């Protein structure tokens, strides 16, 4: 009789152990592997706004169409906050890179790089569409 | 067995606690970010509350009505955030119209870069005084900004203008004025970035006249709104003599529409319009100025001097006011989660 009770307790223990293990697995599976970083959101937002402001009067298209990469670099350098590193790549509609000159204010030495994708269009002298990738990082 | 379960629960709680806290902080930051964006992207209710001097918004928002681009702020709504403007909103009015009772905030709008004017030397001869100025155009972190400068020296009856190509962010120049000036003088310096002419800034520097009168602010309140400048003297002894409007491209005398109100023509220039008023109080002559849009502006709670129980988040955005591009930082604090 005593041995049979002991067996029942072992079964309950086994179920409890399985429950604990499965609970741990279920909880850990729902934990975010990497929490969203508000600083990255803020960086992406300011990068997008810099491109929006340059595009709002057509300056962005003019810089790209004329290949004036140094002017584009300086304009971004002015608009982005101090301590933000950037690297900008411009592609045409077929995703061929247009800027052969580097549009950047220095090398990235941060692990956390934020990417802003932006589509810029212009009508003069003919309709053109450019895809802009702006990589941003906080300089450390 | 019980001991094992309790130990496992304690350990799990210990491990999960920072993750739960982080998640709550991220959610709080996201919510506050949305509130900051709402202020900049929503025109408020009524949507034209900026230009109607007596209107207090039911719902707060700074965006231009029917703006063609996002982050375009209304020139009058921005001016009404300035406490120097008699039509300016108080913090309580903004707080009420924001309808977020658990939040306190501060809004700062200023140029992307600063113009710093320093008088470095003065040379006097029998008839004239020559002033040497050093002007620096730089960002908040001290990084020089290449810009084109336009400087005006203005007295009640005299105007001088200089255009200076300021390549490396620092330049100096001389200004010569007659010694027998009867009114105070001001130096107004406008700067446009060499790389994008919508990124603008300005500075006003007050010069003391030879008669000993000084340029002192406080005799008038200058309130530009809806393309109209309202000048409010602080006492009956204050007499308004002349008003000038200066932009990067020119100077003119605004048309007087009524007693102490002047019309400000819409400017296509990205630089703000600097409005300079000359007058006298008793025997003392003075000069005062403001800008339209009335930037820089700071309104709200000073979190640096506050022993706050909350976390404070800062959201920086690039906004356009008129045709110029400015930097807007919104600090928001709420109760700790």
mmCIF file of C-alpha atoms in Angstrom, chain B residues 40 49-50 60-63 72-83 85 88-89 107 109-110 224 292-299 319-322 326 328:
data_model
loop_
_atom_site.group_PDB
_atom_site.id
_atom_site.type_symbol
_atom_site.label_atom_id
_atom_site.label_comp_id
_atom_site.label_asym_id
_atom_site.label_seq_id
_atom_site.Cartn_x
_atom_site.Cartn_y
_atom_site.Cartn_z
ATOM 1 C CA UNK B 40 4.156 68.340 -34.331
ATOM 2 C CA UNK B 49 -5.987 78.748 -33.621
ATOM 3 C CA UNK B 50 -2.588 80.330 -34.297
ATOM 4 C CA UNK B 60 -3.138 71.358 -28.958
ATOM 5 C CA UNK B 61 -1.133 70.863 -32.154
ATOM 6 C CA UNK B 62 1.491 72.954 -33.901
ATOM 7 C CA UNK B 63 1.260 71.703 -37.484
ATOM 8 C CA UNK B 72 5.764 71.821 -41.196
ATOM 9 C CA UNK B 73 4.807 74.017 -38.242
ATOM 10 C CA UNK B 74 2.517 77.021 -38.373
ATOM 11 C CA UNK B 75 4.386 80.324 -38.074
ATOM 12 C CA UNK B 76 1.690 81.843 -35.804
ATOM 13 C CA UNK B 77 1.263 78.796 -33.558
ATOM 14 C CA UNK B 78 5.018 78.796 -32.979
ATOM 15 C CA UNK B 79 4.999 82.551 -32.262
ATOM 16 C CA UNK B 80 2.191 82.085 -29.746
ATOM 17 C CA UNK B 81 4.386 79.728 -27.726
ATOM 18 C CA UNK B 82 6.692 82.666 -26.985
ATOM 19 C CA UNK B 83 6.008 84.308 -23.623
ATOM 20 C CA UNK B 85 4.102 87.684 -27.310
ATOM 21 C CA UNK B 88 1.213 83.789 -26.216
ATOM 22 C CA UNK B 89 -0.345 80.730 -24.575
ATOM 23 C CA UNK B 107 9.002 72.611 -26.006
ATOM 24 C CA UNK B 109 12.383 75.468 -31.031
ATOM 25 C CA UNK B 110 15.636 77.023 -32.156
ATOM 26 C CA UNK B 224 3.915 89.445 -34.317
ATOM 27 C CA UNK B 292 8.683 86.608 -36.978
ATOM 28 C CA UNK B 293 8.458 83.623 -36.457
ATOM 29 C CA UNK B 294 9.296 84.397 -32.820
ATOM 30 C CA UNK B 295 12.134 81.892 -32.602
ATOM 31 C CA UNK B 296 13.986 80.856 -30.431
ATOM 32 C CA UNK B 297 11.173 79.761 -28.186
ATOM 33 C CA UNK B 298 11.155 77.830 -24.926
ATOM 34 C CA UNK B 299 7.965 76.974 -23.111
ATOM 35 C CA UNK B 319 10.775 71.061 -38.453
ATOM 36 C CA UNK B 320 10.081 73.756 -41.018
ATOM 37 C CA UNK B 321 8.559 77.067 -39.972
ATOM 38 C CA UNK B 322 7.820 79.306 -42.910
ATOM 39 C CA UNK B 326 14.655 74.581 -37.342
ATOM 40 C CA UNK B 328 12.535 71.287 -32.152
#
